[in-house]
Structure formats: structure tokens, C-alpha cells
PDB file of C-alpha atoms in Angstrom:
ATOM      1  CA  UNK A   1      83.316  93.683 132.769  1.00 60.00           C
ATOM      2  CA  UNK A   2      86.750  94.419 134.764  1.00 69.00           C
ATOM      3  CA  UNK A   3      86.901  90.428 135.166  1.00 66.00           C
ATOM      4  CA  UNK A   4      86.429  89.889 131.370  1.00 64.00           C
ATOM      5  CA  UNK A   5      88.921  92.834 131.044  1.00 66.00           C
ATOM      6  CA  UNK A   6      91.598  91.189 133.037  1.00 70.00           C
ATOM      7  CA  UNK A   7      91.055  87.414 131.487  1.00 68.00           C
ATOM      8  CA  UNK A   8      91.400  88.685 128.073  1.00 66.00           C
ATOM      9  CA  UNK A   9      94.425  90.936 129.439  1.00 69.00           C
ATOM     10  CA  UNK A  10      96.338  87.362 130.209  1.00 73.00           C
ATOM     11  CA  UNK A  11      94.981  84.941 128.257  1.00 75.00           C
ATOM     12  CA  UNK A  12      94.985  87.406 124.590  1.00 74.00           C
ATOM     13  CA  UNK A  13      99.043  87.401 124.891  1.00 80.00           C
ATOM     14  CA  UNK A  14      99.477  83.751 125.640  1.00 86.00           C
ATOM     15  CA  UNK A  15      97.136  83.321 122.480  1.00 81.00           C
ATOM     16  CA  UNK A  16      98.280  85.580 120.252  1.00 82.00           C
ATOM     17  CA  UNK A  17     102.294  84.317 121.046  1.00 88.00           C
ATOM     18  CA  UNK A  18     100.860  80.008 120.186  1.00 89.00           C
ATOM     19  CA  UNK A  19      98.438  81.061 117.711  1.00 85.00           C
ATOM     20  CA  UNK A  20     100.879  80.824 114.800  1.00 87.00           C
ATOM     21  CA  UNK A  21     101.855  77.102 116.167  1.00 91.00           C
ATOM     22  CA  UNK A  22      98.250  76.376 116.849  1.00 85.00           C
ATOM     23  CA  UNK A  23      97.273  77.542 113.437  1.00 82.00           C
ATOM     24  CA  UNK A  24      99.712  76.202 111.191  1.00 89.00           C
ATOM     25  CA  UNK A  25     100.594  73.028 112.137  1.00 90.00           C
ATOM     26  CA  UNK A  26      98.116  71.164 111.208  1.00 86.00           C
ATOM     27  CA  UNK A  27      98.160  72.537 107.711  1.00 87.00           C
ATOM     28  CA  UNK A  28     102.040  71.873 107.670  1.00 91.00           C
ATOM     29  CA  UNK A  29     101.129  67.667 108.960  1.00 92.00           C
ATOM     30  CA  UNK A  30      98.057  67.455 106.347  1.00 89.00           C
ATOM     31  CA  UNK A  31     100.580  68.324 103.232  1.00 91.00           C
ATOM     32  CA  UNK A  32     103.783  66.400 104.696  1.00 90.00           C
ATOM     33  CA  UNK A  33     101.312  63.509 105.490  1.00 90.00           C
ATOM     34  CA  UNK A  34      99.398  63.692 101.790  1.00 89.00           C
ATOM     35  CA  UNK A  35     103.062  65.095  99.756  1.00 90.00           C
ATOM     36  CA  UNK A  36     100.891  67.195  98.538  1.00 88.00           C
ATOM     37  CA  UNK A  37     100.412  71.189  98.687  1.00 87.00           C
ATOM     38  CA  UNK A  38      97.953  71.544  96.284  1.00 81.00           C
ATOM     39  CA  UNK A  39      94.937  73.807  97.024  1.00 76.00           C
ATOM     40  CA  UNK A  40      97.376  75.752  99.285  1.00 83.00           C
ATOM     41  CA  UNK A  41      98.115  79.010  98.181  1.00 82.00           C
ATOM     42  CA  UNK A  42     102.190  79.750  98.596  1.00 90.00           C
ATOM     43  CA  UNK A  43     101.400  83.232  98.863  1.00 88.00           C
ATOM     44  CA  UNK A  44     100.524  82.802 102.840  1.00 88.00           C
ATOM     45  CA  UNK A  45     103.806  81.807 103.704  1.00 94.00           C
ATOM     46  CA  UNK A  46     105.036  84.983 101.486  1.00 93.00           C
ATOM     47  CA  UNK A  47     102.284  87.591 103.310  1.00 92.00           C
ATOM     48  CA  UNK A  48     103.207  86.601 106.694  1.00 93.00           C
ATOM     49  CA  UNK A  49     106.993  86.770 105.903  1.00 96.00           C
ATOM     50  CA  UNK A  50     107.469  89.915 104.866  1.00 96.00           C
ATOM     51  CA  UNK A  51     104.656  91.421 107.324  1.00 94.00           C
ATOM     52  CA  UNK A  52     106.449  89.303 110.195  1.00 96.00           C
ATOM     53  CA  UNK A  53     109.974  90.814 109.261  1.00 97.00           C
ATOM     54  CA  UNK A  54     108.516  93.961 108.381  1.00 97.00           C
ATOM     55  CA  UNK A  55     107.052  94.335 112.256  1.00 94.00           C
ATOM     56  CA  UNK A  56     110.376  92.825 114.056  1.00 96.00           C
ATOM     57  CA  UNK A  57     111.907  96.060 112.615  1.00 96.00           C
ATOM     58  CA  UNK A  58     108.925  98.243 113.508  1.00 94.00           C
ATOM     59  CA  UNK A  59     109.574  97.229 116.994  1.00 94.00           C
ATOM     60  CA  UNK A  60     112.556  99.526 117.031  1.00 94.00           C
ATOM     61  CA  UNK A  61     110.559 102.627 116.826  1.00 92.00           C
ATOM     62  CA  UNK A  62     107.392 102.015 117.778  1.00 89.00           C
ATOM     63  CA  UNK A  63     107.857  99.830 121.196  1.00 90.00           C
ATOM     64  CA  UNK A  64     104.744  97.941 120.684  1.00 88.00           C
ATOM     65  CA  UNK A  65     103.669  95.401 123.445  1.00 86.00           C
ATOM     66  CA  UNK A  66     106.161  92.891 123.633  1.00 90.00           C
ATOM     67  CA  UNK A  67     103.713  89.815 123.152  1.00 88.00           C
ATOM     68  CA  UNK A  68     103.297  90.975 119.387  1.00 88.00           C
ATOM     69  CA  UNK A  69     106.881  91.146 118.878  1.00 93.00           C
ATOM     70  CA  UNK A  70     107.200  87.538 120.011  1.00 94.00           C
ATOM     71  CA  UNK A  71     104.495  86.550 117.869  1.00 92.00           C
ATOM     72  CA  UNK A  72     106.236  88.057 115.223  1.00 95.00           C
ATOM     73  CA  UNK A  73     108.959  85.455 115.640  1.00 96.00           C
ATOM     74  CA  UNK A  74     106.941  82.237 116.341  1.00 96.00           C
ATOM     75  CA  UNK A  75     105.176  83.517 113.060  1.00 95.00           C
ATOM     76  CA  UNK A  76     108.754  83.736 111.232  1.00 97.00           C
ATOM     77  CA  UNK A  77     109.583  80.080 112.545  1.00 96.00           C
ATOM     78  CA  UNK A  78     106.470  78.540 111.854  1.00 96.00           C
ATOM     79  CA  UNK A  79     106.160  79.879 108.203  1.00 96.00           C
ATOM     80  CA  UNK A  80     109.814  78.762 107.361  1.00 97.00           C
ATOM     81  CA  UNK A  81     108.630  75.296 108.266  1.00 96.00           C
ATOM     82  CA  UNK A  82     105.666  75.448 106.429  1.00 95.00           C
ATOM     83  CA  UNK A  83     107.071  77.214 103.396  1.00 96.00           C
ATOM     84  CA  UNK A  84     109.981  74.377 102.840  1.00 96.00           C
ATOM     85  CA  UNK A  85     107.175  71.815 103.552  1.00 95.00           C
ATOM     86  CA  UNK A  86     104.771  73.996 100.554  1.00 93.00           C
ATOM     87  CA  UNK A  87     107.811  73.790  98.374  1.00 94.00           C
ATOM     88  CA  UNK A  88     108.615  69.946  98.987  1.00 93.00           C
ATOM     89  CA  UNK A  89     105.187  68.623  98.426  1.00 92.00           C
ATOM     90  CA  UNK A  90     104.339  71.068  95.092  1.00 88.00           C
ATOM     91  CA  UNK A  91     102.555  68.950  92.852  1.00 80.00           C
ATOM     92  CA  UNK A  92     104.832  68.259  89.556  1.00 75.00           C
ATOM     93  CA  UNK A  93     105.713  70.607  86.797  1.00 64.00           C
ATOM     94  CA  UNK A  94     102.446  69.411  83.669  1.00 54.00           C
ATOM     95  CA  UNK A  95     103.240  67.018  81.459  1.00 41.00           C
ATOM     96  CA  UNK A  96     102.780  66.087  78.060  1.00 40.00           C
ATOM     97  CA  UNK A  97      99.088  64.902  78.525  1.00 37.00           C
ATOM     98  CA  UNK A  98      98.707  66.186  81.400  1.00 37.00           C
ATOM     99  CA  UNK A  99      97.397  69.492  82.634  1.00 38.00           C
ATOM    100  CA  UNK A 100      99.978  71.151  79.991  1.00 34.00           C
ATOM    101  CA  UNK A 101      97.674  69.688  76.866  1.00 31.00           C
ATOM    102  CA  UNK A 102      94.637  71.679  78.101  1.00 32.00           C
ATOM    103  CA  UNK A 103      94.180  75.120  76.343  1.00 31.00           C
ATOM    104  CA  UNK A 104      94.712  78.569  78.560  1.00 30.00           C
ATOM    105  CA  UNK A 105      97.327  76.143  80.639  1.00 33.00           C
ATOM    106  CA  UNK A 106      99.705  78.366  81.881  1.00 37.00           C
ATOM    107  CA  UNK A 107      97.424  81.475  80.877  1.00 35.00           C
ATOM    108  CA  UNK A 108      97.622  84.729  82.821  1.00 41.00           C
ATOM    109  CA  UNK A 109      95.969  84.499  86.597  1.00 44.00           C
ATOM    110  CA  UNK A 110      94.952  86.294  89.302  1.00 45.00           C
ATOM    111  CA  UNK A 111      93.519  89.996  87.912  1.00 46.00           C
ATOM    112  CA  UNK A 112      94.903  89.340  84.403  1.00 48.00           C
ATOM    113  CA  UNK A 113      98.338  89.733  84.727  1.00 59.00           C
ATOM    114  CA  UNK A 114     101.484  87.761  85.349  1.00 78.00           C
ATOM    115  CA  UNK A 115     103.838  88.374  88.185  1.00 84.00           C
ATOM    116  CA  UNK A 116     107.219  90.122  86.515  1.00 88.00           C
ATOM    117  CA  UNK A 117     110.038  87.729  86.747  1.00 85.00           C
ATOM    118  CA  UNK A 118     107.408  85.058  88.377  1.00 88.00           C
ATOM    119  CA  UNK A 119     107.571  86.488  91.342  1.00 93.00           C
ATOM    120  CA  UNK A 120     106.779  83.827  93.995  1.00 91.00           C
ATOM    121  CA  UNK A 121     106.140  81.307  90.931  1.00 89.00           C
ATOM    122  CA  UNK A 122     109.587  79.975  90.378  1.00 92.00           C
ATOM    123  CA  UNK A 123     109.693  76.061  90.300  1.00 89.00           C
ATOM    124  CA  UNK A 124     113.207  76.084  92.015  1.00 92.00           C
ATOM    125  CA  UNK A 125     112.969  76.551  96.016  1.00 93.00           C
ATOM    126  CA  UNK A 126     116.623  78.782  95.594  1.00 95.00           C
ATOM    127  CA  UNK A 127     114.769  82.099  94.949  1.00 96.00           C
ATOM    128  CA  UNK A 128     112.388  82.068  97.644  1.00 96.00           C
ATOM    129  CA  UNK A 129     115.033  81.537 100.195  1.00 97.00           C
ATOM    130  CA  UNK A 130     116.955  84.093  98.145  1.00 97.00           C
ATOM    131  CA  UNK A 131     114.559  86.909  98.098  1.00 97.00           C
ATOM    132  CA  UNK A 132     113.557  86.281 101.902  1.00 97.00           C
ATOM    133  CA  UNK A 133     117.425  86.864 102.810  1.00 98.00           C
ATOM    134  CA  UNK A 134     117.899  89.658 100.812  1.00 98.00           C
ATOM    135  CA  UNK A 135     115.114  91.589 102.421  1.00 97.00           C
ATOM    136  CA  UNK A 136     116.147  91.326 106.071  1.00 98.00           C
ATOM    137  CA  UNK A 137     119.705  92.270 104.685  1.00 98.00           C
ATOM    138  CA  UNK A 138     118.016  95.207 103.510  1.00 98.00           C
ATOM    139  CA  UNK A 139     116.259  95.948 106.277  1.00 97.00           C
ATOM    140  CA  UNK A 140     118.744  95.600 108.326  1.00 98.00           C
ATOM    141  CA  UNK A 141     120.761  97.909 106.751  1.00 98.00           C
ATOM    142  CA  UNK A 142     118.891 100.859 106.048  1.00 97.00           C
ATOM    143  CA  UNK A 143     117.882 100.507 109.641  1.00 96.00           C
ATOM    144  CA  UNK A 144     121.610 100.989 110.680  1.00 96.00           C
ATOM    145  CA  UNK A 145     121.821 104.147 108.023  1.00 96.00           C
ATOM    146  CA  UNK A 146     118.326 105.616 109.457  1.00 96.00           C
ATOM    147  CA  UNK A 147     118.339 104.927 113.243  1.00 94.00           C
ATOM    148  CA  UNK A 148     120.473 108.047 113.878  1.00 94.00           C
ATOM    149  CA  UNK A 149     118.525 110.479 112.005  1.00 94.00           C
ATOM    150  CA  UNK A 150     116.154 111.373 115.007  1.00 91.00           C
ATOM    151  CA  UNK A 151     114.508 113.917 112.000  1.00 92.00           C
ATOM    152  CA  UNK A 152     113.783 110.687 109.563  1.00 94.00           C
ATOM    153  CA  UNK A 153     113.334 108.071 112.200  1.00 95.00           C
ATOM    154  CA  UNK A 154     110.283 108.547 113.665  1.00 93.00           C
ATOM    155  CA  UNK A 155     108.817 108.864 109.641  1.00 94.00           C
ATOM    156  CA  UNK A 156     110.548 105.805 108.822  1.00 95.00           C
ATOM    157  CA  UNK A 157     109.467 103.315 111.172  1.00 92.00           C
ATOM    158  CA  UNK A 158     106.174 104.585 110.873  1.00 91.00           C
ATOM    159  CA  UNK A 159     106.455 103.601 107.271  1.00 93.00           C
ATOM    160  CA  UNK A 160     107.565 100.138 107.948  1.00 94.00           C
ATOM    161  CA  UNK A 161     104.605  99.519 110.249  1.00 91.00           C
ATOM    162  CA  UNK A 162     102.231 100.615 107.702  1.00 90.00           C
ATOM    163  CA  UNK A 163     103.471  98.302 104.865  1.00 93.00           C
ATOM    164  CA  UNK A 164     103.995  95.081 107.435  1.00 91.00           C
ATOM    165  CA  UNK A 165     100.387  95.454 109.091  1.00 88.00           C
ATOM    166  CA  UNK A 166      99.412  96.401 105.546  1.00 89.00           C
ATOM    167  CA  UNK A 167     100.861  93.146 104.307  1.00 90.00           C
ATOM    168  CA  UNK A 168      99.591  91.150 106.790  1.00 87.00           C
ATOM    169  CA  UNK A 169      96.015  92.135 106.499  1.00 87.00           C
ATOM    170  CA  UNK A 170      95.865  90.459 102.714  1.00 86.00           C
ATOM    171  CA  UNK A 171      96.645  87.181 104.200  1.00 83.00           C
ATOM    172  CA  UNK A 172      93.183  85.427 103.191  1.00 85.00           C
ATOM    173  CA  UNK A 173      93.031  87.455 100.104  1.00 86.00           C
ATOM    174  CA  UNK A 174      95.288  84.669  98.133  1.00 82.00           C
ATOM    175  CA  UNK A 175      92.954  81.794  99.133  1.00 82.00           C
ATOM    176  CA  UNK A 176      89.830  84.001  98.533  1.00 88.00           C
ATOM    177  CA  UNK A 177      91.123  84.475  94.990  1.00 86.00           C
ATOM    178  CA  UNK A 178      92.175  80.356  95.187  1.00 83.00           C
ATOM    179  CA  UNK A 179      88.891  79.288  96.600  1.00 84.00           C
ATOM    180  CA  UNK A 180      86.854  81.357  94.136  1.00 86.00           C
ATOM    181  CA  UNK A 181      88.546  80.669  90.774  1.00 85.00           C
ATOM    182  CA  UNK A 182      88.413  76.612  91.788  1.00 83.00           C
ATOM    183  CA  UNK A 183      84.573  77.147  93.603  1.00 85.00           C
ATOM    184  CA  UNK A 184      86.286  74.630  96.178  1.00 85.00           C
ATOM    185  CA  UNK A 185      87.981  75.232  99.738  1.00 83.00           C
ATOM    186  CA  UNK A 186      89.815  71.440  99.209  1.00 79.00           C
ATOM    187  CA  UNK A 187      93.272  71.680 100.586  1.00 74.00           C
ATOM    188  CA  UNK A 188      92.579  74.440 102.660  1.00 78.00           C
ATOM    189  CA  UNK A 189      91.821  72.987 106.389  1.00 79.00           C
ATOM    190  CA  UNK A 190      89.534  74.182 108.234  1.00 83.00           C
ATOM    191  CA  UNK A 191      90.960  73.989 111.151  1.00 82.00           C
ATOM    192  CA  UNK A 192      93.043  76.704 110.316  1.00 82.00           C
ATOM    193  CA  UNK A 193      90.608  78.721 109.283  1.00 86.00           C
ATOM    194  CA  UNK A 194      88.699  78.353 112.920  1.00 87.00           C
ATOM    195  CA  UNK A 195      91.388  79.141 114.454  1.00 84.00           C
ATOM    196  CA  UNK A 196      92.200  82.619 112.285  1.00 83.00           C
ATOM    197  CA  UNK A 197      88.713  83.368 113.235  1.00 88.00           C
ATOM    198  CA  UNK A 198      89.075  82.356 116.508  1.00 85.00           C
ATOM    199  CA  UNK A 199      92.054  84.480 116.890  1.00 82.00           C
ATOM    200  CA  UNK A 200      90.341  87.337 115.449  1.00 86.00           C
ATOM    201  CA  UNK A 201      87.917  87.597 117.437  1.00 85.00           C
ATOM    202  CA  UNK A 202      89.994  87.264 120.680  1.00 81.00           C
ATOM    203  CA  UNK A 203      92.530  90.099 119.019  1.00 80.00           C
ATOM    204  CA  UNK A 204      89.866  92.378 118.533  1.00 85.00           C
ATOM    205  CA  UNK A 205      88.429  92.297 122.078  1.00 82.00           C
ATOM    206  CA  UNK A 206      92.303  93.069 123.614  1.00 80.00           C
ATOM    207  CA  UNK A 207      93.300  95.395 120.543  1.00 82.00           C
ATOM    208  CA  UNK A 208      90.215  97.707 122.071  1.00 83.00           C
ATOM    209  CA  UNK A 209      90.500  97.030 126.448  1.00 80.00           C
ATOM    210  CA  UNK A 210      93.941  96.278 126.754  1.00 74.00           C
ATOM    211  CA  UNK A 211      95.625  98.924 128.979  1.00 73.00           C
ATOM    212  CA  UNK A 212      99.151  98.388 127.192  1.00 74.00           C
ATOM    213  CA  UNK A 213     100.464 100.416 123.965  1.00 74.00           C
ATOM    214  CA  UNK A 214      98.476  99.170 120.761  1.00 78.00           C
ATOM    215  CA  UNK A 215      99.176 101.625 117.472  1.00 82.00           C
ATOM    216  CA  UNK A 216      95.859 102.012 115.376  1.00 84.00           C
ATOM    217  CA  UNK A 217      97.604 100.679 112.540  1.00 82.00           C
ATOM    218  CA  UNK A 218      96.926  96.737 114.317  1.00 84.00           C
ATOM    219  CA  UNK A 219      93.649  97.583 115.148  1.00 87.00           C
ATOM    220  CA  UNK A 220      92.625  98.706 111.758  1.00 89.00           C
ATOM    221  CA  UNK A 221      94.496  95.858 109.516  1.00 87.00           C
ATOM    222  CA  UNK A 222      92.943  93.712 112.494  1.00 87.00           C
ATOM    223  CA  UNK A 223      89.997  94.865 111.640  1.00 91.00           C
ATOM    224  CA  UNK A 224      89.961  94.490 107.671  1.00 91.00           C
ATOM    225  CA  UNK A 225      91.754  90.917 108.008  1.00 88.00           C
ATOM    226  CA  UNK A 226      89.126  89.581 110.064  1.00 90.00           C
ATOM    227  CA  UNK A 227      86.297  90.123 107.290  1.00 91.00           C
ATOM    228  CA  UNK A 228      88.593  89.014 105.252  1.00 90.00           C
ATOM    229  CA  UNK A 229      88.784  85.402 107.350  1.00 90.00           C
ATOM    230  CA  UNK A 230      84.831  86.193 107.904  1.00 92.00           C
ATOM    231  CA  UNK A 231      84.388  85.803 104.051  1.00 92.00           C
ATOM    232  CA  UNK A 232      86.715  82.387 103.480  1.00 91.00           C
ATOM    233  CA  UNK A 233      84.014  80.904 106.222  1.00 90.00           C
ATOM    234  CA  UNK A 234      81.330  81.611 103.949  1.00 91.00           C
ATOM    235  CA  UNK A 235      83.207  80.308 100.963  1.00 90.00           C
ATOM    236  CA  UNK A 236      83.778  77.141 102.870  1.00 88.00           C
ATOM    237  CA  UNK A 237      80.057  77.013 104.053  1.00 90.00           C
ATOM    238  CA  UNK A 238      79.033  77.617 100.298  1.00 89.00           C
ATOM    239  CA  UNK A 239      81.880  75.574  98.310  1.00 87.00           C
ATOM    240  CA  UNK A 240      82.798  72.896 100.592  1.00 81.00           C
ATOM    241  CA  UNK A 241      85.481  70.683 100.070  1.00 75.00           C
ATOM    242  CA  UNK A 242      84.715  68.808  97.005  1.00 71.00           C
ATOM    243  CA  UNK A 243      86.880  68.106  94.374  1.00 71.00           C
ATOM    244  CA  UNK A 244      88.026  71.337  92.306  1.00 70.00           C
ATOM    245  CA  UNK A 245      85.940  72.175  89.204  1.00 62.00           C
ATOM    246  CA  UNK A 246      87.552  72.234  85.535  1.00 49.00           C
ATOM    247  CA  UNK A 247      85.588  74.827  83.743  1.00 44.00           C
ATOM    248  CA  UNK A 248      84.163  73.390  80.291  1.00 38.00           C
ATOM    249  CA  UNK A 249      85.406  76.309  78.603  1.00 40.00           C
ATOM    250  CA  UNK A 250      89.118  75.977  79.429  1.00 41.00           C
ATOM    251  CA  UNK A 251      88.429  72.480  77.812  1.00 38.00           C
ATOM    252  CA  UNK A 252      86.442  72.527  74.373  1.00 41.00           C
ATOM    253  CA  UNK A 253      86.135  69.227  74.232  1.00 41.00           C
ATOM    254  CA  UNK A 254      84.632  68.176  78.042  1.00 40.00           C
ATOM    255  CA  UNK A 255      82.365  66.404  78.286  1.00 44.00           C
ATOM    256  CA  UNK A 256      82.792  64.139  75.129  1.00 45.00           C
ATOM    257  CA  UNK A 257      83.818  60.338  75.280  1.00 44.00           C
ATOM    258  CA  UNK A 258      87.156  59.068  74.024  1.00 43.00           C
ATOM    259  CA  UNK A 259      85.699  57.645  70.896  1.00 48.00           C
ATOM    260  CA  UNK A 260      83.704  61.312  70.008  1.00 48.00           C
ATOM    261  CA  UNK A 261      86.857  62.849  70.726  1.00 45.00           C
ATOM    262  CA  UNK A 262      89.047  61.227  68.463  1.00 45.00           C
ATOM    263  CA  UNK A 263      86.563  61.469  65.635  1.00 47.00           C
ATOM    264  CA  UNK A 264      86.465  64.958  65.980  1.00 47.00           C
ATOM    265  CA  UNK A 265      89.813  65.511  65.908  1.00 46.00           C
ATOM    266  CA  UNK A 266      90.500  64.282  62.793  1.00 47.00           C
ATOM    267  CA  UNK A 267      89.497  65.633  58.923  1.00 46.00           C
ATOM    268  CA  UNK A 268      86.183  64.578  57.384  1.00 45.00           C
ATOM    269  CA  UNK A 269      86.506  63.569  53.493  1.00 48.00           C
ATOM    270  CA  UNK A 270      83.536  62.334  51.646  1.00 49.00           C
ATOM    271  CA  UNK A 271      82.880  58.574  51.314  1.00 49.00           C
ATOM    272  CA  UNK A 272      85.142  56.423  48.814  1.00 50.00           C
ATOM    273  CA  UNK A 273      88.038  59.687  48.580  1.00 51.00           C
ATOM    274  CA  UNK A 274      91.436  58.854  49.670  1.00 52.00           C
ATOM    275  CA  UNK A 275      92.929  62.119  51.500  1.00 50.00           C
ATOM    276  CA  UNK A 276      95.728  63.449  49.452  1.00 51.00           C
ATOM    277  CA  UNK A 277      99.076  62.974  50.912  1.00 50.00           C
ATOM    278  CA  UNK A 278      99.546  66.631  51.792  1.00 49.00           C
ATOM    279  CA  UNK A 279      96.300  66.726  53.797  1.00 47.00           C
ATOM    280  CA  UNK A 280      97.585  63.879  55.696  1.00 48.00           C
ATOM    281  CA  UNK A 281      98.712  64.196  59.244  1.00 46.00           C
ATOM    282  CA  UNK A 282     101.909  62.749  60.556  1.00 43.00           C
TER     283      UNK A 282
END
């Protein structure tokens, strides 16, 4: 047990500081090789942002072990690259014909609501890079105002651990909610997804024995994220990675060849009546 105890001791850090690399970059290659992001949910390159920025800055107070503050930085990198390389490859705006003709395109999503302003939705990569500057200005200020306070300090960077761990512990939720609404795991590589389990597992094991400073807060999030990455495996054991499926009832007319479908898109007037002018359709 000591042994195991001291392996996971060295070889946990190394890990956790090339997991982000190891995890990411072959999702990053698959959608610069394909120019395509689709099936990729942009909200993992959000999550790990904030959480990522959120636990630089809970550093400060908290003087976790320094191998998940460097992590915390690879993780920063590696999302930048893979966020520009999401935002490069997003398939077109619909067209006229295309997924824009279908009815309920561009309905509400997720739990039935739409983000205010779009949040996270915009088509134009300015506001992402916007919004992702603006919080570490923010940050960094109110870290400059606070730090002094030895009364509010201690309360505050509690507070930012809480909501980065916090953060970070949704990560699979967005490509739960993908993979279940398109009962498909295509675009979503499963490499990455062995290795977040992977990871997980080896986190768990030095979160628990290691003999340096680990707040509850990781282990619990820890904890919580890994059924999280526990349930995408069985989605992509039970979905696979076929081809997405369009629901028939988002389309009333699936299912019906081209020559059906124009027929029934037209008026029916009994046999031997010419259809008045008005009824006509231009």
C-alpha cells in the first residue's frame, strides 16, 4: 500500500499537469483536420475557462498544491486553442433550404429556455474573446480591492473556489444534454472521453492518500464530475457514433418522397374547376 501510495504521489501530478494536453488535442486535430466542430459542444471550452481562471485566483488564498495550479494554466492554454479552433470550424449559419426551412429551427433548447443576450451563442468569435477578458479584468481587480481586508479575505477566496470547482464539475453536463437530445455521441471522441475517465480515476485515488494540502471542495466536485464522465461512457456504449437522428416530429413531412411532398403541399380543387385567381399561390 505505501508503494502504491508513493507511485500515485509522483506520477498523479505529472498526470494531472499533461492531462489537459493529453485530453484535448486530439479533439482540437479531429475538428481542424474535418473543418468541422459539429457534435462538439462550445460550452466545454466555456466550463473549463471560467473554472480554470476562477482557481488561478483561488490560489491566492487557499495555497493549494502547486501541481493543480499548473494544471490550471495548461488547462487555460489548451482551451484557448481549442476554443479558436471550435469557433473556426462552426458549421455555417442555415440557409434557405437548409436546416432554417425545418419547423422548431431555431426553437428554444436546453431546459426550455434561451440564453439572455445568447450567451455563448453569438455567431461572431468577438464576444467570446470579449467576455473571457473582461472576467479576468474583473477578477483581477476585485482581488486587488479584497486582498487587504484580512476580515473579507479568507470569505472571499473561499467563494471563488466554490464557484470555479463548482463550474468545473458541469463539464460533461453540456455533452450529456448534446448526446441525449441527438441519441448520438458523433463528434465527440472517445479518446477524450477515456482519458477524462482515466484521469478521474487516477485524481480520486491522490485527492484521498496524498499527504499534500487538498481542500474538500476538489474532492467533492471530483467526485460528482466523475459520474458525470461515468454516464457519457454509457451514452457512448448505448448511442454510438452513428449519424445524429432528426426527430419526425420536428419535420411533419419525413418520411414522404419528393413527389408526395409536393402534392401535399399544394390545394386540392375538384376535377374540371379552375382555382380562382385569389386562391392562387405566387
Amino acid at each position: 500500500m505505501p508503494f502504491f501510495q508513493a507511485l500515485a504521489g509522483f506520477a498523479a501530478p505529472i498526470f494531472l499537469i499533461s492531462s489537459p494536453i493529453i485530453s484535448y488535442t486530439d479533439q482540437a486535430m479531429s475538428m481542424h483536420k474535418k473543418r468541422s466542430s459539429a457534435g462538439f459542444s462550445l460550452d466545454i471550452p466555456l466550463i473549463m475557462l471560467v473554472a480554470c481562471i476562477f482557481r488561478v485566483f483561488y490560489w491566492f488564498g487557499a495555497k493549494y498544491d502547486n501541481a493543480l495550479l499548473i494544471q490550471a494554466f495548461v488547462n487555460i492554454f489548451m482551451q484557448v486553442i481549442l476554443l479558436k479552433i471550435a469557433l473556426d470550424t462552426r458549421p455555417p449559419p442555415s440557409t434557405r433550404g437548409g436546416d432554417a426551412g425545418l419547423p422548431f429551427s431555431g426553437a428554444k433548447e436546453g431546459f426550455g429556455f434561451k440564453r439572455p443576450y445568447n450567451f455563448w451563442q453569438w455567431r461572431s468569435p468577438k464576444p467570446y474573446w470579449q467576455f473571457l477578458l473582461y472576467l479576468f479584468i474583473t477578477l483581477t481587480v476585485l482581488e486587488l480591492i479584497v486582498a487587504p481586508m484580512d476580515s473579507l479575505y479568507p470569505t472571499y477566496w473561499s467563494f471563488l473556489g466554490i464557484i470555479g470547482l463548482g463550474v468545473e464539475a458541469t463539464l460533461p453536463l453540456p455533452q450529456l444534454l448534446a448526446n441525449y437530445r441527438s441519441k448520438s455521441s458523433r463528434g465527440f471522441r472517445v479518446s477524450l472521453l477515456a482519458s477524462w475517465i482515466l484521469g478521474d480515476a487516477l485524481k480520486m485515488y491522490w485527492f484521498f492518500t496524498s499527504t499534500t494540502e487538498i481542500p474538500w471542495s476538489f474532492k467533492i466536485c471530483g467526485m460528482f464530475q466523475a459520474a458525470c464522465d461515468l454516464g457519457l461512457g454509457f451514452q457512448y456504449m448505448i448511442y454510438g457514433d452513428h449519424e445524429p437522428e432528426v426527430l419526425a416530429r420536428q419535420w411533419p413531412y419525413a418520411g414522404l418522397k419528393p413527389h408526395q411532398l409536393s402534392m401535399n403541399s399544394g390545394r386540392s380543387t375538384p376535377t374540371g374547376r379552375k382555382t380562382p385567381m385569389s386562391e392562387k399561390a405566387y
